[in-house]
Tab-separated table of C-alpha atoms in Angstrom:
chain	number	residue	atom	x	y	z
N	252	MET	CA	-11.791	163.237	-56.410
N	253	ALA	CA	-10.251	162.414	-59.805
N	254	ASP	CA	-9.247	165.245	-62.096
N	255	ALA	CA	-11.556	165.854	-65.054
N	256	ALA	CA	-10.361	164.386	-68.346
N	257	PRO	CA	-8.796	166.949	-70.682
N	258	ILE	CA	-10.933	168.268	-73.507
N	259	THR	CA	-9.417	167.217	-76.821
N	260	ILE	CA	-9.339	169.766	-79.649
N	261	VAL	CA	-8.043	168.561	-83.013
N	262	LEU	CA	-6.978	171.230	-85.522
N	263	VAL	CA	-6.992	169.852	-89.078
N	264	HIS	CA	-5.042	171.529	-91.890
N	265	GLY	CA	-5.931	171.921	-95.559
N	266	ALA	CA	-4.267	170.971	-98.836
N	267	CYS	CA	-0.488	171.429	-99.171
N	268	HIS	CA	-0.236	172.416	-95.501
N	269	GLY	CA	0.498	170.560	-92.281
N	270	GLY	CA	-0.182	170.837	-88.592
N	271	TRP	CA	2.403	173.642	-88.564
N	272	CYS	CA	-0.126	176.157	-89.973
N	273	TRP	CA	-2.021	176.060	-86.666
N	274	TYR	CA	1.008	177.142	-84.606
N	275	LYS	CA	-0.433	180.516	-83.532
N	276	VAL	CA	-3.853	179.176	-82.564
N	277	ALA	CA	-2.435	176.077	-80.863
N	278	ALA	CA	-0.101	178.233	-78.771
N	279	ARG	CA	-2.976	180.465	-77.694
N	280	LEU	CA	-5.203	177.534	-76.799
N	281	ARG	CA	-2.454	175.850	-74.788
N	282	SER	CA	-1.524	178.978	-72.827
N	283	SER	CA	-4.874	180.667	-72.284
N	284	PRO	CA	-6.313	180.439	-68.746
N	285	ALA	CA	-9.736	180.094	-70.390
N	286	ALA	CA	-8.465	176.987	-72.175
N	287	ALA	CA	-7.033	175.250	-69.112
N	288	GLY	CA	-7.535	171.522	-69.473
N	289	PHE	CA	-7.595	171.577	-73.264
N	290	HIS	CA	-5.554	168.902	-75.040
N	291	VAL	CA	-4.702	170.500	-78.387
N	292	LEU	CA	-3.562	168.299	-81.264
N	293	THR	CA	-2.365	169.401	-84.718
N	294	PRO	CA	-1.891	166.181	-86.692
N	295	ASP	CA	-0.232	165.974	-90.083
N	296	LEU	CA	-2.445	164.163	-92.555
N	297	ALA	CA	-0.827	161.618	-94.861
N	298	ALA	CA	1.914	162.990	-97.162
N	299	SER	CA	1.634	166.365	-95.411
N	300	GLY	CA	3.758	168.311	-92.951
N	301	VAL	CA	6.458	166.002	-91.610
N	302	ASP	CA	4.583	162.805	-92.507
N	303	GLU	CA	7.149	160.727	-94.385
N	304	ARG	CA	4.811	159.424	-97.067
N	305	ARG	CA	4.743	160.907	-100.562
N	306	LEU	CA	1.605	161.685	-102.509
N	307	ARG	CA	2.071	158.599	-104.679
N	308	GLU	CA	1.575	156.521	-101.526
N	309	VAL	CA	-1.769	158.196	-100.764
N	310	PRO	CA	-4.116	157.299	-103.637
N	311	THR	CA	-7.462	158.075	-101.958
N	312	PHE	CA	-8.940	160.726	-99.711
N	313	ARG	CA	-9.480	158.116	-96.999
N	314	ASP	CA	-5.766	157.260	-97.140
N	315	TYR	CA	-4.973	160.968	-96.820
N	316	THR	CA	-7.310	161.373	-93.830
N	317	ALA	CA	-6.192	158.141	-92.113
N	318	PRO	CA	-4.085	159.891	-89.408
N	319	LEU	CA	-7.174	161.778	-88.222
N	320	LEU	CA	-9.334	158.641	-88.268
N	321	ASP	CA	-6.652	156.768	-86.311
N	322	LEU	CA	-6.468	159.589	-83.779
N	323	LEU	CA	-10.222	159.451	-83.145
N	324	ARG	CA	-10.159	155.681	-82.801
N	325	SER	CA	-7.443	156.030	-80.161
N	326	LEU	CA	-9.605	158.173	-77.854
N	327	PRO	CA	-10.803	156.319	-74.747
N	328	ASP	CA	-14.359	155.026	-74.797
N	329	GLY	CA	-16.813	157.790	-74.000
N	330	GLU	CA	-14.371	160.605	-74.774
N	331	LYS	CA	-15.208	163.043	-77.555
N	332	ALA	CA	-13.205	165.651	-79.464
N	333	ILE	CA	-13.885	169.042	-80.969
N	334	LEU	CA	-12.717	168.837	-84.596
N	335	VAL	CA	-11.750	172.046	-86.398
N	336	GLY	CA	-11.137	171.755	-90.140
N	337	HIS	CA	-9.672	174.445	-92.377
N	338	SER	CA	-10.204	174.528	-96.149
N	339	LEU	CA	-9.876	170.945	-97.492
N	340	GLY	CA	-9.579	169.894	-93.850
N	341	GLY	CA	-13.328	170.394	-93.619
N	342	LEU	CA	-13.821	167.299	-95.770
N	343	SER	CA	-11.438	165.352	-93.532
N	344	VAL	CA	-13.428	166.428	-90.487
N	345	ALA	CA	-16.655	165.435	-92.268
N	346	LEU	CA	-15.272	161.974	-93.069
N	347	ALA	CA	-14.155	161.576	-89.460
N	348	ALA	CA	-17.652	162.531	-88.275
N	349	GLU	CA	-19.155	160.009	-90.688
N	350	GLU	CA	-16.849	157.231	-89.484
N	351	HIS	CA	-16.932	158.046	-85.762
N	352	PRO	CA	-19.886	160.312	-84.890
N	353	GLU	CA	-19.804	159.035	-81.311
N	354	LYS	CA	-16.301	160.509	-80.945
N	355	VAL	CA	-17.147	164.023	-82.185
N	356	ALA	CA	-18.605	166.585	-79.793
N	357	ALA	CA	-18.760	169.189	-82.565
N	358	ALA	CA	-17.340	169.765	-86.028
N	359	VAL	CA	-16.084	173.279	-86.736
N	360	PHE	CA	-15.517	174.438	-90.314
N	361	LEU	CA	-13.127	177.388	-90.638
N	362	CYS	CA	-13.597	178.813	-94.155
N	363	ALA	CA	-13.677	175.131	-95.079
N	364	PHE	CA	-15.391	172.811	-97.506
N	365	MET	CA	-18.462	171.457	-95.721
N	366	PRO	CA	-20.362	168.705	-97.549
N	367	ASP	CA	-24.092	168.148	-97.315
N	368	CYS	CA	-25.916	164.830	-97.159
N	369	THR	CA	-27.369	164.851	-100.666
N	370	SER	CA	-24.373	165.315	-102.998
N	371	PRO	CA	-20.964	163.653	-103.358
N	372	PRO	CA	-18.319	165.182	-101.036
N	373	SER	CA	-16.718	166.848	-104.059
N	374	HIS	CA	-19.729	169.122	-104.607
N	375	GLY	CA	-18.339	172.196	-102.819
N	376	LEU	CA	-14.919	171.765	-104.403
N	377	LEU	CA	-16.411	171.619	-107.885
N	378	LYS	CA	-18.598	174.650	-107.168
N	379	THR	CA	-15.529	176.599	-106.026
N	380	ILE	CA	-13.529	175.611	-109.087
N	381	GLU	CA	-16.418	176.641	-111.334
N	382	SER	CA	-16.825	179.972	-109.524
N	383	ASN	CA	-13.100	180.704	-109.863
N	384	ARG	CA	-12.872	180.019	-113.594
N	385	ASP	CA	-12.759	183.737	-114.365
N	386	VAL	CA	-10.222	184.435	-111.609
N	387	PRO	CA	-6.589	184.422	-112.803
N	388	GLN	CA	-4.992	181.201	-111.600
N	389	LEU	CA	-1.563	182.836	-111.479
N	390	ASP	CA	1.106	180.219	-110.794
N	391	ASN	CA	-0.663	177.278	-109.156
N	392	GLU	CA	0.788	173.964	-110.327
N	393	ILE	CA	-1.735	171.281	-111.263
N	394	LYS	CA	-0.801	167.903	-112.713
N	395	PRO	CA	-3.489	165.488	-113.940
N	396	GLN	CA	-4.144	162.025	-112.622
N	397	ASP	CA	-1.881	159.326	-114.083
N	398	LYS	CA	-3.224	157.418	-117.093
N	399	ASP	CA	-3.955	154.305	-115.025
N	400	GLY	CA	-5.952	156.275	-112.469
N	401	LYS	CA	-3.885	154.954	-109.578
N	402	LEU	CA	-2.448	158.268	-108.397
N	403	PRO	CA	-4.416	161.417	-107.539
N	404	ALA	CA	-4.015	164.622	-109.504
N	405	SER	CA	-1.517	166.830	-107.706
N	406	PHE	CA	-1.854	170.450	-106.656
N	407	MET	CA	0.545	173.068	-105.317
N	408	PHE	CA	0.009	176.725	-104.490
N	409	GLY	CA	2.332	179.009	-106.424
N	410	PRO	CA	4.215	181.902	-104.780
N	411	GLN	CA	2.082	184.566	-106.457
N	412	THR	CA	-1.118	182.826	-105.417
N	413	ILE	CA	0.126	182.598	-101.852
N	414	GLU	CA	0.922	186.314	-101.833
N	415	GLN	CA	-2.245	187.572	-103.501
N	416	ASN	CA	-5.073	185.085	-102.919
N	417	VAL	CA	-4.313	182.893	-99.894
N	418	TYR	CA	-2.045	184.737	-97.433
N	419	GLN	CA	-2.759	188.294	-98.602
N	420	LEU	CA	-3.455	189.614	-95.079
N	421	CYS	CA	-0.652	187.661	-93.391
N	422	SER	CA	2.781	189.015	-92.519
N	423	ASN	CA	5.747	188.675	-94.844
N	424	GLU	CA	7.317	186.366	-92.273
N	425	ASP	CA	4.335	184.008	-92.401
N	426	LYS	CA	4.297	184.049	-96.194
N	427	THR	CA	7.964	183.084	-96.177
N	428	LEU	CA	7.292	180.325	-93.662
N	429	ALA	CA	4.449	178.940	-95.775
N	430	LYS	CA	6.502	178.902	-98.961
N	431	SER	CA	9.228	176.939	-97.202
N	432	LEU	CA	6.930	174.380	-95.531
N	433	MET	CA	4.193	173.682	-98.084
N	434	ARG	CA	4.265	170.340	-99.893
N	435	VAL	CA	2.666	169.125	-103.107
N	436	GLY	CA	-0.807	167.863	-102.255
N	437	SER	CA	-4.058	166.908	-103.912
N	438	LEU	CA	-7.711	167.886	-103.851
N	439	PHE	CA	-8.617	164.214	-104.487
N	440	LEU	CA	-11.398	165.321	-106.828
N	441	GLU	CA	-11.514	162.059	-108.792
N	442	ASP	CA	-11.937	160.010	-105.648
N	443	LEU	CA	-14.340	162.359	-103.857
N	444	ASN	CA	-16.534	162.614	-106.950
N	445	ILE	CA	-17.339	158.895	-106.933
N	446	GLN	CA	-18.114	158.685	-103.210
N	447	LYS	CA	-21.684	158.474	-101.944
N	448	PRO	CA	-23.120	161.419	-100.000
N	449	LEU	CA	-22.394	161.355	-96.285
N	450	SER	CA	-25.259	160.011	-94.210
N	451	LYS	CA	-27.798	162.031	-92.243
N	452	ASP	CA	-27.745	159.624	-89.313
N	453	ARG	CA	-23.963	159.748	-88.836
N	454	TYR	CA	-22.233	162.872	-90.206
N	455	GLY	CA	-25.583	164.637	-90.320
N	456	SER	CA	-26.183	164.013	-86.619
N	457	VAL	CA	-22.992	165.770	-85.484
N	458	ARG	CA	-23.333	169.362	-84.270
N	459	LYS	CA	-21.625	171.819	-86.604
N	460	VAL	CA	-20.386	175.403	-86.462
N	461	TYR	CA	-19.158	177.386	-89.474
N	462	ILE	CA	-16.673	180.268	-89.180
N	463	VAL	CA	-16.757	182.574	-92.200
N	464	ALA	CA	-13.579	184.403	-93.249
N	465	LYS	CA	-14.945	187.478	-94.983
N	466	GLN	CA	-11.779	188.425	-96.899
N	467	ASP	CA	-11.172	184.912	-98.218
N	468	ARG	CA	-10.151	184.907	-101.881
N	469	ALA	CA	-9.677	181.136	-102.170
N	470	ILE	CA	-13.168	180.131	-100.969
N	471	SER	CA	-15.224	183.290	-101.214
N	472	GLU	CA	-17.606	184.413	-98.504
N	473	GLY	CA	-20.463	183.739	-100.893
N	474	LEU	CA	-19.371	180.134	-101.389
N	475	GLN	CA	-18.914	179.650	-97.664
N	476	ARG	CA	-22.458	180.843	-97.020
N	477	TRP	CA	-23.751	178.730	-99.912
N	478	MET	CA	-22.382	175.628	-98.189
N	479	VAL	CA	-24.111	176.652	-94.970
N	480	SER	CA	-27.406	177.129	-96.838
N	481	ASN	CA	-27.090	173.568	-98.180
N	482	ASN	CA	-26.187	172.079	-94.807
N	483	PRO	CA	-27.539	174.173	-91.918
N	484	VAL	CA	-25.350	174.401	-88.815
N	485	GLU	CA	-25.887	175.213	-85.142
N	486	GLU	CA	-24.139	178.570	-85.476
N	487	VAL	CA	-22.421	180.758	-88.051
N	488	LYS	CA	-19.641	183.007	-86.829
N	489	GLU	CA	-17.563	185.401	-88.915
N	490	ILE	CA	-14.244	187.196	-88.892
N	491	GLU	CA	-14.308	190.491	-90.754
N	492	THR	CA	-10.559	190.816	-91.351
N	493	ALA	CA	-9.580	187.184	-92.066
N	494	ASP	CA	-8.153	185.949	-95.342
N	495	HIS	CA	-8.136	182.252	-96.276
N	496	MET	CA	-5.452	181.557	-93.658
N	497	ALA	CA	-7.575	182.884	-90.803
N	498	MET	CA	-5.642	180.895	-88.207
N	499	ILE	CA	-2.529	182.866	-89.182
N	500	SER	CA	-3.943	186.285	-90.101
N	501	THR	CA	-6.427	186.478	-87.188
N	502	PRO	CA	-5.311	183.874	-84.614
N	503	ASP	CA	-6.835	185.669	-81.619
N	504	ASP	CA	-10.307	185.610	-83.174
N	505	VAL	CA	-10.016	181.965	-84.212
N	506	ALA	CA	-8.735	180.870	-80.802
N	507	GLN	CA	-11.451	182.822	-79.003
N	508	TYR	CA	-14.162	181.203	-81.114
N	509	ILE	CA	-12.724	177.724	-80.540
N	510	VAL	CA	-12.659	178.268	-76.767
N	511	GLY	CA	-16.283	179.389	-76.788
N	512	ILE	CA	-17.398	176.524	-79.030
N	513	THR	CA	-15.549	173.979	-76.904
N	514	GLU	CA	-17.101	175.260	-73.694
N	515	LYS	CA	-20.568	175.195	-75.262
N	516	TYR	CA	-20.537	171.878	-77.116
N	517	ASN	CA	-18.171	169.626	-75.211
């Protein structure tokens, strides 16, 4: 009797990060007896992590997400993956579900931007920016789009922001790691704002689970639940003690949820 095919889990990072930020969760998934048979992937999106491209070579959100789309296309016919997106990675997961719904067993949003099927994909991003207008922006570095509109506006988390609003519940070692590995990225607002809403019969047909990080200061709990109210999901789970980098501050909880979701929806 042939061995069962491995279950593919794809962990998708957010802006300025890379597959490296999933190192704790990936290690737990690969070593846990409960996760035996899981094939865990942590791809770097374009111009992120160790991907050799620079942001100027990635003008659109689709270009940025291309490594994930290519990965899904490479899966054998009939095989599906569990996609887990963090932060901006939620929009990458949503685009992947729109392009290849037949390849997605479930889409998991970990304190992530989750679009609905009635507004442009930028809607949650713009709502978050608006909600944070009164929050001190500290030392984030934002550069506008070039005058010809050919390059995306760039974004980089500043050290103070990392310490106080993104990694505030993480160890000093992980904060140091993040500061050394982060790269200049983009939120691709200009591009996402002109895209049509994702479709109900493709992205909308994929089963979804949202994991709320209750101590998140980058995308507040209220905004996370607002996205869920606009785009109902199969389940909402929560982590009481997680900051925005839940996969680093509470890796056991995140890994446990992913195992349970994979067993249920694969």
